[in-house]
Coordinates of C-alpha atoms and ligand atoms in Angstrom, one line a residue:
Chain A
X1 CA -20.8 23.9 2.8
X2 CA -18.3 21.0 3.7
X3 CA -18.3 17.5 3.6
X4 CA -16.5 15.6 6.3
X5 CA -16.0 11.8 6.3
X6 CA -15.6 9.8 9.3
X7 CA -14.0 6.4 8.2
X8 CA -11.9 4.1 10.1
X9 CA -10.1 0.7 8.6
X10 CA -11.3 -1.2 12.3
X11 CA -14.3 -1.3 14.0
X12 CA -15.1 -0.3 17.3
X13 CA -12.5 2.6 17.3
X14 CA -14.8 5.5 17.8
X15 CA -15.5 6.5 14.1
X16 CA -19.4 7.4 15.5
X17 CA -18.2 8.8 18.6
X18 CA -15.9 11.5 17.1
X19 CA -18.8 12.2 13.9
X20 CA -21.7 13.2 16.9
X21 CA -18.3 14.8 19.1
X22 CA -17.6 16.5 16.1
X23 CA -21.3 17.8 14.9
X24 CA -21.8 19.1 18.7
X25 CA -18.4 21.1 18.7
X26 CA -18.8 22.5 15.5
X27 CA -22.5 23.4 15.9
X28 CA -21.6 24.5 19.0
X29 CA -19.1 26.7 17.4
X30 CA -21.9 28.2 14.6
X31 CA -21.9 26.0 11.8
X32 CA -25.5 24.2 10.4
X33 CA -24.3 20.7 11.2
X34 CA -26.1 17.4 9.5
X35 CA -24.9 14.3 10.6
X36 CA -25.6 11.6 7.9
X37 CA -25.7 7.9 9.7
X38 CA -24.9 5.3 6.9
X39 CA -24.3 2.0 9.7
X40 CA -27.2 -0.1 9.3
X41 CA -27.5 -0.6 13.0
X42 CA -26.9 2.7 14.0
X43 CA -25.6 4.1 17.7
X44 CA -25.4 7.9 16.9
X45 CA -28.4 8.7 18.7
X46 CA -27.0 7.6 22.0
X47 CA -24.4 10.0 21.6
X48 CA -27.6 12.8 21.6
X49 CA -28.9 12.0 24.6
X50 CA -31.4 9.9 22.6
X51 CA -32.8 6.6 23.5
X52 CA -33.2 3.6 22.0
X53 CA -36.4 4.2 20.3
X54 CA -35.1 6.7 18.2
X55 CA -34.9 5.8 14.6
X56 CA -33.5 8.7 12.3
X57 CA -34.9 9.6 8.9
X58 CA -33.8 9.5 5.2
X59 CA -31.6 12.6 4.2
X60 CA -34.6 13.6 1.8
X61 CA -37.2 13.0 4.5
X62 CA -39.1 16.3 5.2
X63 CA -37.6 18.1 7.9
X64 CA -40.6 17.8 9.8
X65 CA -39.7 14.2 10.4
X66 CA -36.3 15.0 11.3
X67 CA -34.7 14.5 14.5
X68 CA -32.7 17.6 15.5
X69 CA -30.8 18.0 18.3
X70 CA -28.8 21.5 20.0
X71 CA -29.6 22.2 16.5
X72 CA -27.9 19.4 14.5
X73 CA -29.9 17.2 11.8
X74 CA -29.2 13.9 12.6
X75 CA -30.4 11.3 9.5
X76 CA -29.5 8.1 8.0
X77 CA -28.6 6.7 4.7
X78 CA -28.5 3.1 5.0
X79 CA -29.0 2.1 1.4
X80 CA -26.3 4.6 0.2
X81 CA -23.7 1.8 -0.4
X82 CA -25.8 0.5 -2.8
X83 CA -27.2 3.6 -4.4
X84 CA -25.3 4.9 -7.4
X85 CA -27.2 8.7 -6.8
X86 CA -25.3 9.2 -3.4
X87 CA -22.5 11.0 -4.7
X88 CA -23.9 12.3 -7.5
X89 CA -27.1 14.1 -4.7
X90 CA -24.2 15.3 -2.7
X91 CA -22.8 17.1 -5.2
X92 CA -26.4 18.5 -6.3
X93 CA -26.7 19.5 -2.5
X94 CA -24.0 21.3 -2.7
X95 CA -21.7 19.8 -0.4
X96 CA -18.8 19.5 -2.6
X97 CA -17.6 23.3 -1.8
X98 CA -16.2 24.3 1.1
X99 CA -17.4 26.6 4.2
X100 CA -19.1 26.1 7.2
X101 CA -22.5 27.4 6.5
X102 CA -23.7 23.9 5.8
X103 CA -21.7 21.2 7.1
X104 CA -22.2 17.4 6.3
X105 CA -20.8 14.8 8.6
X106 CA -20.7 11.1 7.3
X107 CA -20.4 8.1 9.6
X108 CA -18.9 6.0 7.4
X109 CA -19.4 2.1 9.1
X110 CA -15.8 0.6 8.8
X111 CA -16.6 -2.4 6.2
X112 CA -17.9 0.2 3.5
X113 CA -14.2 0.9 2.6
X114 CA -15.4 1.5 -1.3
X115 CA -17.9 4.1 -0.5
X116 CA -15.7 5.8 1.8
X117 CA -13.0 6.0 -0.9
X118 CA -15.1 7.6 -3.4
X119 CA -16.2 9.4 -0.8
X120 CA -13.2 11.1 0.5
X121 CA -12.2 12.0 -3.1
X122 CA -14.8 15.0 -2.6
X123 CA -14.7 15.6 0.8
X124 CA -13.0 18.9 2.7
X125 CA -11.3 16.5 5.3
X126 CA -11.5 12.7 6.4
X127 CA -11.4 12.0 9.8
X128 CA -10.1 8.8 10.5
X129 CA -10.0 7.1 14.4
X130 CA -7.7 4.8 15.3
X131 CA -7.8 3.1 18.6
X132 CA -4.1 1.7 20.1
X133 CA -4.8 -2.2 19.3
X134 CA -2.2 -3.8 17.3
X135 CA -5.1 -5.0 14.9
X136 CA -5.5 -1.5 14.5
X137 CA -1.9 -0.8 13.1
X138 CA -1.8 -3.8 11.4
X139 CA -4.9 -2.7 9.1
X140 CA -2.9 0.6 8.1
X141 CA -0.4 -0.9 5.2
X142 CA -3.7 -1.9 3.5
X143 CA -5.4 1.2 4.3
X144 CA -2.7 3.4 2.8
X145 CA -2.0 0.6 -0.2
X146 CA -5.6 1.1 -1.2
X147 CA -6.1 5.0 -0.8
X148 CA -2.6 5.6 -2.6
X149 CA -0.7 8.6 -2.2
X150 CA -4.1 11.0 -3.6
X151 CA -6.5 9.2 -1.4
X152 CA -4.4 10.1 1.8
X153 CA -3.9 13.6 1.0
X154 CA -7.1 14.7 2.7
X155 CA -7.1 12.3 5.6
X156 CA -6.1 13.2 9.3
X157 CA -5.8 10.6 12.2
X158 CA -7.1 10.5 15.7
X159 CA -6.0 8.6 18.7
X160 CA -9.2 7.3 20.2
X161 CA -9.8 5.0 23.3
X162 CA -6.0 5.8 24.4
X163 CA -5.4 4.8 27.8
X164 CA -1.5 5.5 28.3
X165 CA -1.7 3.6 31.8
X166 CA -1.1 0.8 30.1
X167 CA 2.1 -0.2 28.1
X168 CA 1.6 -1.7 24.9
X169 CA -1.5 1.1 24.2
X170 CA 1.4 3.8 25.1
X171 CA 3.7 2.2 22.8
X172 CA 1.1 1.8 19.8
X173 CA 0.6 5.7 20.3
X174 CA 4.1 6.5 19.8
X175 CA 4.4 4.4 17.3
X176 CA 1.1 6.1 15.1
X177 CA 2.6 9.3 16.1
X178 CA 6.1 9.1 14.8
X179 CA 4.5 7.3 11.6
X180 CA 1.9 10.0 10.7
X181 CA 3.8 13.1 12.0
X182 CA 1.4 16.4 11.7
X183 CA -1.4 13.9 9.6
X184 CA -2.1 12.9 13.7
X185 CA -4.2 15.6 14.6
X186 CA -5.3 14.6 17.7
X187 CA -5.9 12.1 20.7
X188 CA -9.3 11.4 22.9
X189 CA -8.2 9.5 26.2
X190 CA -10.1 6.7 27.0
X191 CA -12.8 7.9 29.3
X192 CA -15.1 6.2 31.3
X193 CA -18.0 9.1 31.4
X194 CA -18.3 8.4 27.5
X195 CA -20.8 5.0 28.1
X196 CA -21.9 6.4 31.5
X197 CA -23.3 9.6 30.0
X198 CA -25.0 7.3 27.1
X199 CA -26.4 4.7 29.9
X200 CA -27.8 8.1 32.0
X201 CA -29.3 9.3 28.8
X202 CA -27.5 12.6 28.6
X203 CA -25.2 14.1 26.6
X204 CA -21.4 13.8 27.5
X205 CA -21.4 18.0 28.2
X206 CA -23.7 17.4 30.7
X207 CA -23.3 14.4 32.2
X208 CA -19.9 14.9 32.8
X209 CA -18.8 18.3 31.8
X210 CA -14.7 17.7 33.3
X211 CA -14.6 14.5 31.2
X212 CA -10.7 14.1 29.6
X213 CA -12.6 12.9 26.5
X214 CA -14.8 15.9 26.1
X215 CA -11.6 17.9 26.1
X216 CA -9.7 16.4 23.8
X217 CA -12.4 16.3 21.3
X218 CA -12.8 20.0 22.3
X219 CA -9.2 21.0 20.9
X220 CA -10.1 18.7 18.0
X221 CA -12.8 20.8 16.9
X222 CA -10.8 24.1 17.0
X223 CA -8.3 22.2 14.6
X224 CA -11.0 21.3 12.2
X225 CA -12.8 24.1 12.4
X226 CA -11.0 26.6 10.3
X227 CA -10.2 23.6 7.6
X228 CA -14.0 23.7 6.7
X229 CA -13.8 27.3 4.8
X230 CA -10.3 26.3 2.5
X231 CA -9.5 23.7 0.3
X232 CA -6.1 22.6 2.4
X233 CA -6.2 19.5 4.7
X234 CA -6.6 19.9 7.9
X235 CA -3.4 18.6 8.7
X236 CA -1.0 20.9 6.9
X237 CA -3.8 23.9 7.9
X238 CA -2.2 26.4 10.6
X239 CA -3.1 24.6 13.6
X240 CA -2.2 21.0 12.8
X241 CA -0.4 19.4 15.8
X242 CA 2.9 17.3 15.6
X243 CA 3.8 15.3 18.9
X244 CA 7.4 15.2 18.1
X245 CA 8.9 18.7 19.0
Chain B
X1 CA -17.1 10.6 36.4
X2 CA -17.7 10.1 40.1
X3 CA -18.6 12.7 42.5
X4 CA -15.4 12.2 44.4
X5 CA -13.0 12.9 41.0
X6 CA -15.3 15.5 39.8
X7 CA -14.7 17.7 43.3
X8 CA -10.9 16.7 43.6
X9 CA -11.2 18.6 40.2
X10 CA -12.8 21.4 40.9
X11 CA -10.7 21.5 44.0
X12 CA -7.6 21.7 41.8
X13 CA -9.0 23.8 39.4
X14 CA -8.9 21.4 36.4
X15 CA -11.0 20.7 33.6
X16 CA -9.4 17.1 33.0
X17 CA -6.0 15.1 34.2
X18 CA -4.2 12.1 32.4
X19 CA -2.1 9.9 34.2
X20 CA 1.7 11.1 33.2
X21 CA 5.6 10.1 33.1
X22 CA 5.6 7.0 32.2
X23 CA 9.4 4.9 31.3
X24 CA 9.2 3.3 28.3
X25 CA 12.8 1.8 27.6
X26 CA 14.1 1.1 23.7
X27 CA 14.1 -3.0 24.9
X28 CA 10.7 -2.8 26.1
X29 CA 10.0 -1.0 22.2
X30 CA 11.4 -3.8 21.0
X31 CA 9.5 -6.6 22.8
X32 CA 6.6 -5.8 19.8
X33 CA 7.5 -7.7 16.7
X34 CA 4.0 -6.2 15.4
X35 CA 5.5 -3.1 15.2
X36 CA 8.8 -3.6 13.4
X37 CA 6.8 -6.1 10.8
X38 CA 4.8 -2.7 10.1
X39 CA 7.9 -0.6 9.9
X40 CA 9.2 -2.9 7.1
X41 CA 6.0 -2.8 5.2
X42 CA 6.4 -0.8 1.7
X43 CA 2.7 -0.1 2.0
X44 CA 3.3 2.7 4.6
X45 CA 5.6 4.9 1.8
X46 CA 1.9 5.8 0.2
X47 CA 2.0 8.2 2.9
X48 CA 5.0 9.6 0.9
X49 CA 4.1 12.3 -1.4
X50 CA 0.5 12.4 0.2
X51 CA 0.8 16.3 0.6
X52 CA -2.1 18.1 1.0
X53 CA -4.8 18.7 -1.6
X54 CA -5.3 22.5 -2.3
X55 CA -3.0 24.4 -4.6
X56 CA 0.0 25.0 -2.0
X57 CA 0.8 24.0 1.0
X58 CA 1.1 26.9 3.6
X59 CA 4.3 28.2 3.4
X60 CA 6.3 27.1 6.1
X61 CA 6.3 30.5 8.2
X62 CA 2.6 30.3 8.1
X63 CA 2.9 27.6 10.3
X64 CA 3.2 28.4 14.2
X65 CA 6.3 27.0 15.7
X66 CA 6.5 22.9 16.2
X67 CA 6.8 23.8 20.2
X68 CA 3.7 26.1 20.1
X69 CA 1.5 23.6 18.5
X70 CA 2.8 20.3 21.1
X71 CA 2.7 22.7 23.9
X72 CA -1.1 23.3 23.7
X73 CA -1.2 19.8 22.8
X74 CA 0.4 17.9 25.5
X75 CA 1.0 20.5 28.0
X76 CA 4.5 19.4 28.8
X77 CA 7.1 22.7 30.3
X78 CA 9.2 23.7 27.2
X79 CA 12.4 21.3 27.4
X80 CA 15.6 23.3 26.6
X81 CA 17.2 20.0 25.4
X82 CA 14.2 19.5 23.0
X83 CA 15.3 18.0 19.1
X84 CA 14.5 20.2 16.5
X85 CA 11.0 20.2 15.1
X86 CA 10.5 18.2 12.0
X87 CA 10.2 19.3 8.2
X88 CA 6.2 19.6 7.2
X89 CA 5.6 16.0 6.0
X90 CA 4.4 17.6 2.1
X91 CA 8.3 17.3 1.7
X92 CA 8.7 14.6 3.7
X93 CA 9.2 10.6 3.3
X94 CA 9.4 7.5 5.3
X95 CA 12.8 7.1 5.0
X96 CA 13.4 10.6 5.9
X97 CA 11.8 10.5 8.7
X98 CA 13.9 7.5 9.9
X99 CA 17.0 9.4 8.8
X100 CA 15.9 12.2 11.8
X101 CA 16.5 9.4 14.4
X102 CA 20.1 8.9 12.8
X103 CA 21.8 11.9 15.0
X104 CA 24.9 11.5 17.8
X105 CA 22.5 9.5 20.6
X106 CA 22.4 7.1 17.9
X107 CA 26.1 5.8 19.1
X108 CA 25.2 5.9 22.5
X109 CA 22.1 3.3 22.0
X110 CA 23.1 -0.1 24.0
X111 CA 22.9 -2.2 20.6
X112 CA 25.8 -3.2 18.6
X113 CA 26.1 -1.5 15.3
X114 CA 23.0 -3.0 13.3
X115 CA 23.5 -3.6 9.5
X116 CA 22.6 -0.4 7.3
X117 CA 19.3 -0.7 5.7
X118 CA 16.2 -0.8 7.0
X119 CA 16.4 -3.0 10.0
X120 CA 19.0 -0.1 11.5
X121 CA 15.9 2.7 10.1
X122 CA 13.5 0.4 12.3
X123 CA 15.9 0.3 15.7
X124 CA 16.7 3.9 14.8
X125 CA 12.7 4.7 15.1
X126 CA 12.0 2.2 17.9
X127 CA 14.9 4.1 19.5
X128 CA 13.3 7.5 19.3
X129 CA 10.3 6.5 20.5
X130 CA 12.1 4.9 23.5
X131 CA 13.7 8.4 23.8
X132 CA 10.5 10.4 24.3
X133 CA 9.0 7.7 26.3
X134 CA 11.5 8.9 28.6
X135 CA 10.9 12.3 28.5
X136 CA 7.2 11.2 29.2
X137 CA 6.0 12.7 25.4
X138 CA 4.3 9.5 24.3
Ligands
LIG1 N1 -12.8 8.2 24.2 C1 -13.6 7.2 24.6 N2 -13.7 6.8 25.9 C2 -14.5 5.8 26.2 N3 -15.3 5.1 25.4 C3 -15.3 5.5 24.1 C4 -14.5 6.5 23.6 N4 -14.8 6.7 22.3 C5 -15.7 5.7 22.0 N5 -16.1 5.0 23.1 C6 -17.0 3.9 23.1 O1 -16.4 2.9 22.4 C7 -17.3 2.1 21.7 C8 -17.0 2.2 20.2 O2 -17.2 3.5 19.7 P1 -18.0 3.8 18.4 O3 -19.3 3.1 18.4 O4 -18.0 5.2 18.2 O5 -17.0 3.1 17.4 P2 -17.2 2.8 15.8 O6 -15.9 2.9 15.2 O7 -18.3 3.7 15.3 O8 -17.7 1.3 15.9 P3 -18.5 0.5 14.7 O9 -17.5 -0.1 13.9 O10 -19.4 -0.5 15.5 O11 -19.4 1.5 14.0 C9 -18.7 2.7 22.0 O12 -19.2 2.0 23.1 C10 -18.3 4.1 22.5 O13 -19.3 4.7 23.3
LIG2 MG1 -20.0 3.3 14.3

């Protein structure tokens, strides 16, 4: 079992774009994925190949009402903010261990930066996208201030949305690189196919299976994969990435 | 993707392309207050210390080489001229990591000598990132 926590500082940077990227690659690759929706206007689904109709059930739904797709449980958990259990059902589920058997995947909605916290205190690894605005960078000094030097231990950064054509997103991306060293795991260009696979109603594999985006979150997955059976970050595992050699 | 980008593709036999090799110079860096205002902010030493949770750290010869891991990365040709790969970050700090961008280039830079300190850590850093903008590694 693992527990990984998608959590970004900023909307809008892709945090429910890498949790479904990441439940497809890493049921793709054999684990028991559950993806765990806790926005209360949620867009996972779209990521699915699901329309708009689609609501998601409770975690303890029965899994007859569950919508399951390429295998993964997708559910929601809206009032989990607000509901002291959370954790403490978590830990009765079991998800506090490590191994892929059973993976959770929590989208985390940016503005529930408590929850998240607490959150990432149990998790195996917390996946956090950043996109290459300068609101974006300038959210990090309070983001580190309030997960202090314990709360960052388990957290590894992705470059999302990054279009190097232009300038200032180029410079932003060095600039998270340099600062985060082998804590960047990863980048995922900015890629048109992403919102034209969700507006055809088909998954991003199939819509557009030489999408840029696709493959970058592709080598993401074979990063995080092997981080899900130990108890070291993802990070400093054997195949975290460093830009600067 | 269009039809047209997805057979030019296929033609080429690739999966995926980014647009490459762009110039970034160190006065360009520089244009972005944004950035230095961050580079000055105390907040970012939290990432100090932050080493990884688990018992140990992998030892460091667990650890593939720095140019194995960027190569499959960004698939850049190995660069004979490349710096030396950095220290794993558990042992690392802020400060140390401006220290890295302290070497010999730093006396060919185009700016007069800046005052120690941390505004000369900040052109040091803006300065390496100008470097591999260069080399077309941002
Ligand atoms: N690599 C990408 N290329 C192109 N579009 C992307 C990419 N990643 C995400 N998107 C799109 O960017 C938008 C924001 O992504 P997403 O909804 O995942 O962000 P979020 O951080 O979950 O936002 P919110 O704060 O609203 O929950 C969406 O329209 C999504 O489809
Ligand atoms: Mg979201």
């Amino acid at each position: 079992m693992a527990l990984i926590v998608c959590h970004s500082p900023k909307g809008g940077t892709g945090n429910t774009f890498l949790a479904a990227h990441m439940a497809l690659g890493l049921a793709e690759a054999g684990a028991d994925v559950t993806v765990l929706s806790m926005a209360a206007h949620d867009t996972l689904p779209f990521h699915f190949a699901l329309p708009p109709s689609t609501t998601l059930s409770a975690l303890h739904a029965s899994s007859e009402d569950s919508v399951v797709v390429s295998g993964i449980d997708l559910r929601h958990a809206r009032t989990a903010p607000k509901d002291p259990d959370f954790i403490p059902m978590l830990k009765d589920l079991g998800y506090f261990q490590t191994g892929r058997d059973r993976t959770l995947i929590l989208d985390v909605p940016s503005c529930e930066r408590n929850l998240a916290r607490r959150l990432v205190n149990h998790a195996c690894a917390h996946l956090c996208a950043l996109d290459t605005a300068p609101e974006t960078l300038a959210l990090l000094p309070q983001m580190f201030d309030e997960a202090g030097k314990g709360g960052l231990s388990r957290t590894s950064f992705v470059i999302n949305r990054l279009d190097d054509t232009r300038r200032l997103a180029r410079h932003n991306a060095a600039f998270v690189r340099e600062l985060m060293g082998p804590r960047l795991i990863g980048r995922i260009r900015l890629d048109e196919s992403v919102p034209e696979s969700i507006a055809m109603l088909q998954t991003l594999a199939r819509y557009a299976p030489s999408s840029a985006a696709l493959a970058d979150v592709r080598r993401l997955v074979d990063i995080v994969l092997p981080a899900l059976d130990t108890d070291i970050s993802i990070w400093s595992g054997a195949k975290s990435s460093s830009y600067a050699a | 993707m269009r039809v047209d980008a997805s057979n030019l593709l296929n033609r080429l036999g690739r999966q995926d392309f980014s647009y490459k090799e762009f110039e970034d110079r160190f006065t360009e860096l520089e244009l972005w207050p944004m950035l230095e205002a961050l580079l000055k902010d105390p907040r970012l030493l939290e990432l100090d210390g932050a080493a990884a949770s688990g018992a140990a750290a992998p030892a460091p010869e667990s650890l593939p080489s720095a140019q194995t891991q960027a190569a499959e990365f960004v698939p850049t040709p190995p660069r004979p001229a490349a710096p030396p790969a950095p220290e794993p970050v558990a042992t690392d700090s802020i400060s140390a990591l401006f220290r890295r961008y302290e070497g010999p280039n730093a006396a060919a830079a185009p700016a007069p000598p800046a005052p120690a300190g941390s505004g000369q850590d900040v052109r040091a850093m803006l300065r390496h990132l100008s470097e591999l903008g260069s080399r077309g590694e941002i």
